[in-house]
Amino acid sequence: MGLEKEYAIETINLCKKYGNLVAVDNLNLQVEKGTVYGLLGPNGAGKTTTILMLLGLTEPTSGQAIIAGYDSSRNPLQVKSLVGYMPDNVGFYEELTGEENLLYTAELNGLPRSLANKRIAQALERVGLKAAGGRKVSEYSRGMRQRLGIADVLVKDPQIIIMDEPTLGIDPKGIHELLALITSLAKEDGRTILISSHLLHQIQKICDQVGIFVQGKLIASGTLKQLESQLLPSDCLEIELKTSPSDENLLALCRAFPGIRELKWENDLLVLTCDRDLRQDFVPALTANGYCPIHLSLRGTSLDSIYLRYFRKEEA
Amino acid sequence: MVKTIKLPSPKFRLHLNKLQLANRGFWAVVKKEVGDHLSGKRFLILSLIVLVTCLGALYVAASTIRSNVSQDELDFVFLRLYTTAGSSMPFSFLSFIAFMGPLIGLILGFDAINGERDRRTLSRVLSQPIYRDALINGKFVAGVIVIAMVIYGLGFLVAGLGLILTGVPPTLDELLRLLIYLTLSVIYISFWLALAILCSLLFRQTSTSALAGIAIWLFLGVFFGLLAGIIADGLYPVTDSSTAEQIIANDKAERLLSRVSPTFLYNEAVSTIMNPSIRTLGLVLIQQTYGAIKGTLSLGQSLLLIWPHVVGLIAATLICFALAYISFMKQEIRA
C-alpha cells in the first residue's frame, strides 16, 4: 500500500450503466475510517445502486469499489463479512420472532451458537428491543423493524455499516433515538458508517462528512463548511429577515445599507444577499429606525439550504 | 487508474476454506427453509388433504382386495394396496400421488425467490457472507428434503396400515419396488419444485407465479396428452380401414410426443414398476402374445423397461433447476 492512504470505503471511477441509462457515473468516493459519511441525493440518484456495488451484490460496468482494501467484486465474501448492510425499508420474516430472524443472520455468518446468542442478546438490548425479541416480527411497528434492522447489523459486529434510508417513515421521536444510536455506533465503537438519505436535515447532525449525489455524480464532498464553499460563491451570503412593522421604508433602509447587494421577498420573509455576515451591524440600524427584528437567520449553514440552493442553481 | 488491492489474508483464507468446507450459509438456509415449510400453515393443510385421501385410497384398496381374494391370484398383494381402486373410490394411492404430487412441489416453491423480494429480505440475506447460489441451492434442497419426508412417510404409513388390514407381509421384491416407486415420486415432485422456483424467478408477483405453475401443471397433465393425440392423428390418420402399420405408427407417434411431458413419463414408469405384469410399453399385437406364458417381470426387467423414463425425469428436474439457477445468478438484487 505504501504511502497511499487506506480508506474504509473507496470507489475508483465506479460506473454502472443499465442500457443507455447511466445510474452511477465515474464515482470517486472516499470515506475515512471511523467517520460517519452521509450520501445525500434525491430519489433515483443512484445511491442504492452504489451501495449494492460496494457490497458486491451488483457488478459495476467499470471501475472499482474497495472496502477496507478488498475489491468488492473480486472478494465479495470478505467484503460482506466486514460490512453490515441495512437495506432501504428493511424486511424480516414475519412469521418468525425478532430473535429467530437475528439467529438466521448469525447462522448465515457462521457464528457458533453460544456467540450468536450472546451477540443477539447484546444487540437487542442496545436497540431497546430486549422485551420484544420473543415476539413475532409481524407485530412490530415500523420503528421497531428499523431498530431490529440495526440489531441485525450488530449481530455481525461489522467494522463498516452501510445504511440505506434509515430514517424513512419513522416518527420524529423515533428518528431522534435512531440517530443517537447511529452516533453511538460510530463514536463509541469506532465503526465507519455510510448513510444514504434524501432527508438532509435529519442526518446532517450526525455526519462528519457529506457527499451530494445527483444523477449518478458526486457533485460535492466534504464537511458541511467545505460544501458551502464548494457549492456556493463565498462572498454571497443570504440573510432571512422579518421585522415588525414591515413596510416600504424597510426596503429603502436595506438598500441604503452598505454590503447588501440584492433583496427580494420570499412570502413574508425578506431575503438579503450580502457580501458578508452583517447581522451584528444590521440589527442596531434596524432598531434605531423603529423596526424590531422577529426573525433573522443566515442561510447556508444548514445542508438543506445548500441542497435547495444547489438545485435552484441547476434549474436556472 | 487501478489501485493495488489486498489479497485475502492467510488467516482469512483459512477461514474461507473452513467456510467452504462447512458451507454454513447453505446449511443455514436449508435448516431455516425446512423449518418454515414444516411449520407453515399451507403446507400443513396440503399434507392433511394428501394424507386423508391416501388413507381413503388405502382403505378402499384393502377392502377390494379382501373381497376379491378368492377370485384373484394372491400375487403381489402388497403392491395392490397402492394400485387398486374400488368402485366407491375411483382413485388408487398411485393416482392420488400422481395427481397431488405436483401440487406439493408447486406449493413448496412458488414464492421461493419473489417471496423474499416481497418481504424485502433478499438483499439483507444476500449481504451476509454467503455465496449467492447458497440461497437457491438451499431452498431447492430444503424442498426436496420436505418432499422426501412426506412421500416416504406416506408410503410407509400405507405399508404399515396395509399390513394390519391385509395381514400379508411384503416380499423383498415388493419392498424394493415400493422404494423405487417412492424415490421416483420424490424426483417427479422435485421437478415441480424446480419448475415452481423457476416461476418464482420469472414472475415478480407470488400470485402470478403460483398461477403460472398451476397452468403448466394442467397443461402437462391434461391437455398435453390430448395435443399429442391430435398431432399423431394429423401425422398418421387412422380410419376404420387403416392397416395395422398405420395404427401402430399413430400409437407410436402419440406415445413419443406424450413422453415429452414429465407427467406422462412418471405415470408410465410408476405403473410399470408397481405392476409386474406389465411387460411392455405400447401396443401389443395378438401375434406377439400368441404362445406367450402368462407371468410377471422380475424387478430387474421392470427397471430396464423404465430406465429411459428415470433418466428423463432426472434430466427434466435438473434442466428446470439449472434454468432457475442461471436466472437467479443473473438477476438484479435490488428490491
XYZ file of C-alpha atoms in Angstrom:
651
model
C 0.000 0.000 0.000
C 2.941 2.267 0.649
C 2.079 5.869 1.238
C -1.394 5.602 -0.118
C -3.968 6.354 2.480
C -6.258 3.483 3.251
C -9.912 4.377 3.349
C -12.658 2.278 4.838
C -14.692 2.763 1.700
C -13.274 3.885 -1.585
C -14.504 3.830 -5.137
C -12.373 4.493 -8.188
C -14.141 5.671 -11.341
C -17.071 3.478 -10.468
C -19.676 3.276 -13.235
C -22.932 1.429 -13.645
C -24.987 1.553 -16.797
C -28.370 -0.005 -17.456
C -28.589 0.119 -21.220
C -28.391 3.790 -22.069
C -29.164 4.917 -18.555
C -26.121 5.843 -16.548
C -27.038 5.079 -12.937
C -23.620 5.803 -11.459
C -21.181 7.937 -13.385
C -17.451 7.861 -12.571
C -17.943 7.915 -8.836
C -14.873 8.603 -6.739
C -15.918 8.309 -3.143
C -13.637 8.206 -0.135
C -14.754 7.510 3.390
C -12.220 7.586 6.186
C -12.182 5.035 8.942
C -14.294 5.770 11.985
C -16.335 8.540 10.409
C -19.973 8.947 9.554
C -20.469 9.752 5.913
C -23.778 10.952 4.559
C -24.511 10.207 0.946
C -27.237 12.669 0.109
C -29.249 12.867 -3.014
C -32.763 12.874 -4.384
C -34.624 9.667 -5.177
C -33.239 7.884 -8.193
C -29.806 9.462 -7.914
C -28.133 6.057 -7.889
C -27.493 5.769 -4.162
C -28.845 2.244 -3.762
C -27.036 1.070 -6.900
C -23.793 2.452 -5.479
C -24.357 0.658 -2.194
C -25.096 -2.637 -3.934
C -21.865 -2.265 -5.889
C -19.965 -1.544 -2.688
C -21.296 -4.808 -1.280
C -20.521 -6.779 -4.412
C -24.207 -7.543 -4.968
C -24.176 -5.790 -8.343
C -21.358 -5.907 -10.858
C -20.031 -2.465 -11.771
C -19.900 -1.716 -15.502
C -16.425 -0.320 -14.955
C -14.284 0.926 -12.109
C -13.588 -0.496 -8.686
C -15.236 -0.479 -5.315
C -12.814 -1.115 -2.475
C -13.905 -1.828 1.068
C -11.181 -1.908 3.729
C -8.686 -2.712 0.980
C -10.677 -5.537 -0.592
C -12.173 -5.372 -4.052
C -15.937 -5.816 -3.790
C -16.402 -7.717 -6.996
C -13.404 -9.980 -6.531
C -13.696 -10.773 -2.846
C -17.365 -10.293 -2.125
C -17.368 -12.781 0.741
C -14.586 -10.962 2.561
C -16.323 -7.651 1.969
C -19.690 -8.956 3.075
C -18.213 -10.356 6.256
C -16.774 -6.937 7.107
C -19.777 -4.840 6.184
C -23.166 -4.727 7.823
C -25.861 -3.601 5.421
C -29.244 -2.292 6.401
C -31.353 -2.031 3.247
C -33.847 0.654 2.499
C -37.146 -0.406 4.098
C -35.582 -3.425 5.759
C -37.664 -6.608 5.725
C -37.839 -9.601 8.038
C -39.520 -12.980 8.054
C -42.878 -12.046 9.508
C -43.737 -15.461 10.880
C -40.522 -15.665 12.893
C -39.740 -13.774 16.079
C -37.197 -10.983 16.185
C -34.705 -13.277 17.875
C -35.187 -16.029 15.311
C -34.594 -13.584 12.499
C -31.339 -12.484 14.094
C -30.363 -16.094 14.705
C -30.745 -16.806 10.993
C -28.379 -13.924 10.232
C -25.918 -15.270 12.790
C -26.091 -18.739 11.221
C -25.541 -17.323 7.744
C -22.441 -15.676 9.174
C -21.298 -18.986 10.569
C -21.262 -17.819 14.183
C -21.201 -20.590 16.769
C -24.458 -20.853 18.699
C -23.150 -19.564 22.040
C -21.551 -16.482 20.481
C -24.665 -15.905 18.397
C -26.908 -15.963 21.456
C -24.615 -13.565 23.289
C -24.471 -11.133 20.384
C -28.221 -11.301 19.784
C -28.949 -10.505 23.432
C -26.493 -7.596 23.344
C -27.795 -6.250 20.061
C -31.438 -6.393 21.153
C -30.567 -4.678 24.411
C -28.685 -1.954 22.607
C -31.516 -1.099 20.254
C -34.075 -1.332 23.044
C -35.927 -4.381 21.792
C -34.994 -6.676 24.650
C -38.590 -7.186 25.725
C -39.923 -7.581 22.186
C -37.283 -10.059 20.997
C -39.558 -13.050 21.514
C -42.483 -11.546 19.644
C -43.241 -12.192 16.007
C -41.983 -9.556 13.599
C -45.479 -9.226 12.127
C -46.461 -7.493 15.384
C -43.619 -4.960 15.161
C -44.150 -1.308 14.350
C -42.191 0.431 11.637
C -39.767 1.958 14.110
C -39.216 -1.377 15.826
C -38.439 -3.017 12.496
C -35.903 -0.344 11.771
C -34.274 -0.906 15.144
C -34.336 -4.653 14.554
C -32.516 -3.867 11.304
C -29.762 -2.226 13.298
C -29.661 -5.174 15.693
C -29.389 -7.427 12.656
C -26.328 -5.468 11.547
C -24.836 -5.556 15.048
C -25.074 -9.340 15.254
C -22.353 -9.409 12.598
C -20.243 -6.959 14.602
C -19.041 -5.266 11.417
C -16.297 -2.648 11.076
C -18.297 -0.856 8.453
C -22.024 -0.246 8.422
C -23.959 0.871 5.374
C -27.485 2.118 5.869
C -29.875 2.916 3.078
C -32.515 5.500 4.047
C -32.607 4.509 7.724
C -34.935 7.304 8.794
C -37.627 6.820 6.197
C -41.131 6.551 7.588
C -40.307 6.946 11.260
C -41.832 9.498 13.595
C -39.655 12.385 14.868
C -39.041 10.829 18.275
C -38.051 7.565 16.652
C -35.704 9.380 14.311
C -34.067 11.122 17.227
C -33.451 7.815 19.014
C -32.242 6.166 15.825
C -29.759 8.928 15.103
C -28.462 8.826 18.670
C -27.951 5.095 18.254
C -26.104 5.543 14.971
C -23.888 8.210 16.520
C -23.002 5.903 19.381
C -22.113 3.138 16.920
C -19.604 5.451 15.292
C -18.251 7.340 18.278
C -18.218 4.632 20.963
C -17.475 1.577 18.840
C -15.319 3.298 16.236
C -17.215 1.866 13.302
C -17.319 3.512 9.908
C -20.833 4.357 8.837
C -22.173 5.268 5.429
C -25.725 6.585 5.425
C -27.663 7.256 2.298
C -30.643 9.533 2.540
C -32.621 12.189 0.812
C -33.706 13.774 4.081
C -30.829 16.124 4.701
C -31.925 17.955 7.784
C -32.323 14.656 9.621
C -28.908 13.240 9.108
C -26.725 16.298 8.768
C -26.423 16.473 12.546
C -24.642 13.159 12.786
C -22.489 13.182 9.658
C -18.810 14.076 9.812
C -18.645 14.262 6.064
C -21.291 14.655 3.450
C -21.396 13.936 -0.238
C -24.064 15.263 -2.519
C -25.008 12.791 -5.137
C -27.147 13.767 -8.097
C -27.861 11.776 -11.266
C -25.056 9.338 -10.627
C -22.475 12.031 -9.975
C -20.924 13.118 -6.718
C -21.104 16.855 -7.130
C -19.586 17.816 -3.827
C -17.983 16.058 -0.914
C -16.526 17.147 2.389
C -17.556 18.628 5.710
C -20.538 20.941 5.836
C -18.293 24.019 5.776
C -16.330 22.735 2.820
C -19.544 22.009 0.996
C -20.688 25.572 1.441
C -17.558 26.842 -0.191
C -17.641 24.193 -2.900
C -21.196 24.805 -3.892
C -21.677 28.486 -3.312
C -19.595 31.527 -4.018
C -18.120 32.509 -0.671
C -18.826 36.230 -0.968
C -22.512 35.702 -1.370
C -24.457 35.082 1.815
C -28.179 35.184 2.195
C -29.889 36.513 5.270
C -33.540 35.992 6.058
C -35.248 38.866 7.754
C -38.646 39.514 9.200
C -39.434 42.616 11.130
C -42.319 44.304 12.846
C -43.552 46.526 11.328
C -42.785 45.562 7.787
C -43.241 48.315 5.174
C -41.758 50.075 2.183
C -39.370 52.123 4.254
C -37.663 48.950 5.377
C -36.746 48.202 1.786
C -35.269 51.622 1.362
C -33.315 51.212 4.589
C -31.937 47.881 3.417
C -30.995 49.191 0.019
C -29.074 52.003 1.565
C -27.164 49.738 3.922
C -23.562 49.085 2.766
C -22.830 45.475 1.918
C -26.316 44.494 0.820
C -26.371 43.722 -2.844
C -29.822 42.444 -3.543
C -33.131 41.916 -1.821
C -36.232 40.004 -2.616
C -39.395 38.812 -0.940
C -39.971 35.166 -0.318
C -43.500 35.009 1.075
C -43.292 37.187 4.189
C -39.529 36.841 4.512
C -37.183 39.407 3.117
C -34.075 37.749 1.728
C -30.961 39.893 1.624
C -27.977 38.923 -0.448
C -24.860 40.383 1.140
C -21.099 40.301 0.851
C -20.505 39.212 4.407
C -22.341 38.256 7.561
C -23.582 41.667 8.611
C -26.201 40.627 11.141
C -24.368 42.268 14.028
C -24.122 45.602 12.273
C -27.551 45.493 10.803
C -29.601 44.910 13.939
C -28.736 48.263 15.593
C -29.580 50.008 12.339
C -32.974 48.316 12.303
C -33.842 49.068 15.897
C -32.683 52.648 15.522
C -35.252 53.080 12.756
C -38.045 51.575 14.821
C -38.040 48.071 13.301
C -37.959 45.157 15.637
C -36.327 42.036 14.084
C -38.538 38.996 14.684
C -36.620 36.599 12.528
C -33.033 36.943 11.436
C -31.099 33.989 10.166
C -28.129 33.305 7.977
C -28.870 30.915 5.180
C -26.368 28.382 4.004
C -25.419 26.953 7.354
C -27.820 24.082 7.067
C -27.364 21.424 4.486
C -30.977 21.770 3.474
C -30.432 25.240 2.149
C -27.207 24.255 0.408
C -29.060 21.447 -1.228
C -32.019 23.592 -2.164
C -29.861 26.360 -3.466
C -27.848 23.927 -5.491
C -30.946 22.704 -7.213
C -32.186 26.209 -7.776
C -28.888 26.920 -9.452
C -29.307 23.837 -11.596
C -32.754 24.857 -12.699
C -31.683 28.365 -13.608
C -6.252 4.098 -12.572
C -6.269 0.740 -10.846
C -5.200 0.735 -7.265
C -3.266 -2.140 -5.797
C -5.536 -4.110 -3.596
C -5.014 -6.536 -0.766
C -5.492 -10.207 -1.368
C -7.309 -12.042 1.391
C -5.009 -12.552 4.346
C -3.809 -16.123 5.026
C -5.906 -16.153 8.162
C -8.977 -15.222 6.211
C -8.193 -17.756 3.517
C -8.110 -20.388 6.207
C -11.417 -19.102 7.450
C -12.754 -19.111 3.905
C -11.694 -22.718 3.438
C -13.418 -23.626 6.616
C -16.477 -21.753 5.433
C -16.451 -23.592 2.144
C -15.931 -26.913 3.825
C -18.717 -26.463 6.236
C -20.794 -24.494 3.730
C -22.558 -22.978 6.648
C -24.567 -20.487 4.678
C -26.039 -23.274 2.602
C -26.936 -25.393 5.598
C -28.314 -22.405 7.456
C -30.652 -21.773 4.522
C -31.644 -25.451 4.359
C -32.329 -25.571 8.076
C -34.441 -22.447 8.048
C -36.398 -23.390 4.935
C -37.214 -26.891 6.187
C -38.379 -25.345 9.442
C -40.501 -22.792 7.603
C -42.118 -25.416 5.395
C -42.922 -27.752 8.225
C -44.382 -25.056 10.453
C -46.202 -23.272 7.630
C -49.968 -23.485 7.523
C -50.392 -24.016 3.810
C -48.082 -26.997 3.879
C -49.971 -28.425 6.829
C -53.297 -28.097 5.013
C -51.980 -29.744 1.865
C -50.356 -32.599 3.783
C -53.603 -33.230 5.618
C -55.532 -33.406 2.330
C -52.976 -35.781 0.845
C -52.908 -37.881 3.999
C -56.686 -38.234 4.221
C -57.120 -39.085 0.538
C -54.299 -41.599 0.633
C -55.724 -43.298 3.692
C -59.086 -43.389 1.944
C -57.478 -44.971 -1.099
C -55.753 -47.495 1.132
C -58.974 -48.433 2.881
C -60.816 -48.936 -0.385
C -57.911 -50.922 -1.828
C -57.705 -53.149 1.217
C -61.426 -53.894 1.241
C -61.441 -54.538 -2.510
C -58.530 -56.929 -2.156
C -60.232 -58.757 0.703
C -63.459 -59.261 -1.192
C -61.687 -60.343 -4.384
C -59.106 -62.516 -2.757
C -60.891 -65.731 -3.676
C -61.190 -64.909 -7.371
C -57.881 -63.194 -7.879
C -54.457 -64.632 -7.565
C -52.563 -63.736 -4.466
C -49.566 -62.399 -6.346
C -48.209 -59.055 -5.220
C -50.998 -58.323 -2.757
C -48.772 -55.786 -1.065
C -48.292 -53.762 -4.261
C -52.001 -53.934 -4.961
C -52.549 -51.828 -1.849
C -51.055 -48.965 -3.819
C -52.540 -49.625 -7.218
C -56.081 -50.894 -6.597
C -59.016 -48.565 -6.945
C -62.502 -49.571 -5.818
C -65.922 -48.666 -7.043
C -66.571 -46.211 -4.191
C -63.216 -44.516 -4.676
C -62.076 -44.398 -8.284
C -58.501 -43.413 -7.341
C -55.664 -45.541 -6.090
C -52.787 -44.343 -3.922
C -50.698 -44.239 -7.069
C -53.062 -41.972 -8.973
C -53.508 -39.730 -5.952
C -49.791 -39.113 -5.633
C -49.531 -38.612 -9.390
C -52.326 -36.039 -9.173
C -51.471 -34.251 -5.910
C -47.692 -34.567 -6.085
C -47.162 -31.672 -8.485
C -49.294 -29.516 -6.206
C -46.964 -30.262 -3.271
C -43.980 -29.262 -5.384
C -45.648 -26.077 -6.572
C -46.740 -25.041 -3.098
C -43.243 -25.547 -1.700
C -41.577 -23.448 -4.365
C -43.846 -20.888 -5.977
C -42.751 -17.997 -3.754
C -39.157 -19.110 -3.175
C -37.464 -16.009 -4.551
C -40.181 -13.471 -5.286
C -41.500 -14.022 -1.762
C -38.111 -12.947 -0.425
C -38.312 -9.898 -2.645
C -41.823 -9.121 -1.428
C -40.739 -9.287 2.195
C -37.652 -7.273 1.294
C -35.410 -9.865 2.886
C -33.494 -10.810 -0.244
C -30.893 -8.053 -0.138
C -30.457 -8.449 3.609
C -29.827 -12.181 3.329
C -27.504 -11.844 0.345
C -25.478 -9.141 2.076
C -24.395 -11.810 4.555
C -21.137 -13.593 3.728
C -22.664 -16.422 1.717
C -22.428 -17.242 -1.949
C -25.430 -16.180 -3.911
C -26.195 -19.712 -5.039
C -26.295 -20.913 -1.443
C -29.757 -19.380 -1.199
C -31.308 -21.043 -4.243
C -29.474 -24.351 -3.683
C -30.531 -24.298 -0.059
C -34.135 -23.640 -0.953
C -34.199 -26.428 -3.515
C -32.529 -28.950 -1.234
C -34.823 -27.983 1.640
C -37.823 -28.525 -0.636
C -36.524 -31.924 -1.732
C -35.973 -32.924 1.898
C -39.529 -31.973 2.798
C -40.917 -33.792 -0.262
C -38.930 -36.902 0.651
C -40.247 -36.734 4.211
C -43.844 -36.519 3.007
C -43.587 -39.167 0.297
C -41.588 -41.757 2.240
C -43.676 -41.044 5.314
C -46.943 -41.575 3.463
C -45.630 -44.599 1.578
C -44.509 -46.379 4.704
C -47.599 -45.350 6.624
C -49.729 -47.006 3.979
C -47.427 -50.023 4.044
C -47.816 -50.387 7.790
C -51.567 -49.933 7.786
C -51.843 -52.271 4.812
C -50.018 -54.954 6.746
C -52.521 -54.619 9.543
C -55.502 -54.591 7.183
C -54.494 -57.496 4.924
C -52.072 -59.424 7.057
C -49.920 -60.309 4.056
C -46.250 -59.388 4.517
C -44.355 -57.925 1.544
C -41.654 -59.861 -0.245
C -38.224 -58.310 -0.774
C -39.072 -57.760 -4.427
C -42.193 -55.830 -3.460
C -40.342 -53.775 -0.886
C -37.696 -52.802 -3.439
C -40.377 -51.900 -5.953
C -42.052 -49.730 -3.324
C -38.766 -47.969 -2.563
C -38.112 -47.338 -6.254
C -41.654 -46.058 -6.682
C -41.318 -43.655 -3.747
C -37.933 -42.434 -4.972
C -39.345 -41.843 -8.439
C -42.171 -39.863 -6.880
C -39.686 -37.698 -4.960
C -37.803 -36.999 -8.205
C -41.033 -36.217 -10.027
C -42.269 -33.831 -7.344
C -38.803 -32.249 -7.247
C -39.290 -31.486 -10.922
C -42.354 -29.471 -9.999
C -40.466 -27.809 -7.180
C -37.727 -26.744 -9.614
C -40.384 -25.505 -12.027
C -42.067 -23.524 -9.245
C -38.742 -21.955 -8.239
C -38.169 -21.025 -11.875
C -41.619 -19.397 -11.959
C -40.814 -17.512 -8.761
C -37.819 -16.010 -10.567
C -39.590 -15.198 -13.800
C -42.586 -13.509 -12.185
C -42.353 -10.742 -9.625
C -45.775 -11.401 -8.096
C -46.187 -14.510 -5.974
C -49.777 -14.953 -7.152
C -48.682 -14.822 -10.797
C -46.002 -17.429 -10.284
C -48.452 -19.704 -8.436
C -50.958 -19.392 -11.265
C -48.264 -19.971 -13.883
C -47.229 -23.143 -12.070
C -50.809 -24.408 -11.912
C -51.301 -23.572 -15.584
C -48.266 -25.640 -16.551
C -49.481 -28.451 -14.316
C -52.887 -28.509 -16.022
C -51.314 -28.243 -19.461
C -48.832 -31.089 -18.955
C -51.255 -33.243 -17.000
C -54.420 -32.877 -19.059
C -54.048 -31.037 -22.322
C -50.681 -32.300 -23.415
C -51.994 -35.839 -23.892
C -54.888 -34.504 -25.995
C -52.486 -32.402 -28.011
C -50.210 -35.382 -28.631
C -53.223 -37.357 -29.850
C -54.298 -34.598 -32.222
C -50.802 -34.238 -33.674
C -50.415 -38.011 -34.042
C -53.790 -38.218 -35.805
C -52.677 -35.448 -38.132
C -49.429 -37.235 -38.954
C -50.837 -40.761 -39.261
C -54.591 -40.592 -39.790
C -56.394 -43.700 -38.578
C -59.723 -44.759 -40.080
C -61.782 -47.947 -39.895
C -59.968 -49.277 -42.931
C -56.463 -48.462 -41.689
C -53.800 -51.108 -41.781
C -52.045 -52.378 -38.673
C -48.912 -50.440 -39.658
C -50.823 -47.172 -39.690
C -52.416 -47.829 -36.320
C -49.034 -48.756 -34.829
C -47.407 -45.679 -36.350
C -50.164 -43.490 -34.919
C -49.806 -45.021 -31.471
C -46.012 -44.737 -31.541
C -46.163 -41.090 -32.551
C -48.654 -40.317 -29.802
C -46.552 -42.027 -27.144
C -43.382 -40.376 -28.332
C -44.976 -36.935 -28.142
C -46.643 -37.646 -24.816
C -43.326 -38.653 -23.300
C -42.135 -35.080 -23.626
C -44.377 -34.387 -20.652
C -42.831 -35.472 -17.334
C -46.325 -36.301 -16.093
C -46.740 -38.974 -18.743
C -43.225 -40.294 -18.151
C -43.897 -40.572 -14.467
C -47.245 -42.289 -14.899
C -45.774 -44.838 -17.282
C -42.752 -45.512 -15.136
C -44.695 -45.807 -11.916
C -47.370 -48.111 -13.248
C -44.689 -50.360 -14.734
C -42.694 -50.608 -11.550
C -45.737 -51.168 -9.333
C -47.383 -53.643 -11.657
C -45.009 -56.501 -12.507
C -47.466 -57.932 -15.008
C -46.853 -55.016 -17.375
C -44.311 -56.473 -19.735
C -44.043 -53.868 -22.436
C -44.977 -50.263 -23.060
C -47.023 -49.581 -26.137
C -49.243 -51.674 -28.323
C -49.057 -55.432 -28.268
C -50.248 -57.382 -31.307
C -52.180 -60.598 -30.949
C -49.444 -62.463 -32.851
C -46.944 -61.370 -30.235
C -48.998 -62.704 -27.338
C -49.603 -65.989 -29.094
C -47.834 -68.678 -27.208
C -46.601 -66.336 -24.505
C -46.658 -67.724 -20.982
C -48.576 -65.645 -18.543
C -46.206 -64.362 -15.908
C -44.645 -61.347 -14.304
C -41.440 -59.464 -14.880
C -38.607 -59.609 -12.417
C -37.573 -56.346 -10.746
C -34.513 -56.017 -12.958
C -36.568 -56.357 -16.118
C -39.161 -53.849 -14.915
C -36.386 -51.417 -14.134
C -34.869 -51.944 -17.555
C -38.212 -51.090 -19.109
C -38.458 -47.760 -17.319
C -34.795 -46.831 -17.250
C -35.189 -44.171 -20.001
C -38.081 -42.724 -18.022
C -35.978 -42.432 -14.873
C -33.182 -40.717 -16.775
C -35.692 -38.431 -18.474
C -37.291 -37.405 -15.192
C -33.948 -36.664 -13.552
C -32.862 -34.695 -16.607
C -36.089 -32.671 -16.675
C -35.673 -31.824 -12.990
C -32.060 -30.790 -13.419
C -32.767 -28.715 -16.523
C -35.539 -26.870 -14.718
C -33.323 -26.217 -11.737
C -30.394 -25.179 -13.929
C -32.583 -22.604 -15.683
C -33.714 -21.264 -12.317
C -30.131 -21.204 -11.076
C -28.830 -19.275 -14.072
C -31.677 -16.799 -13.992
C -31.144 -16.208 -10.259
C -27.421 -15.660 -10.645
C -28.033 -13.084 -13.363
C -30.893 -11.256 -11.730
C -30.557 -7.833 -10.147
C -30.819 -7.968 -6.407
C -32.376 -4.603 -5.791
C -35.792 -4.785 -4.315
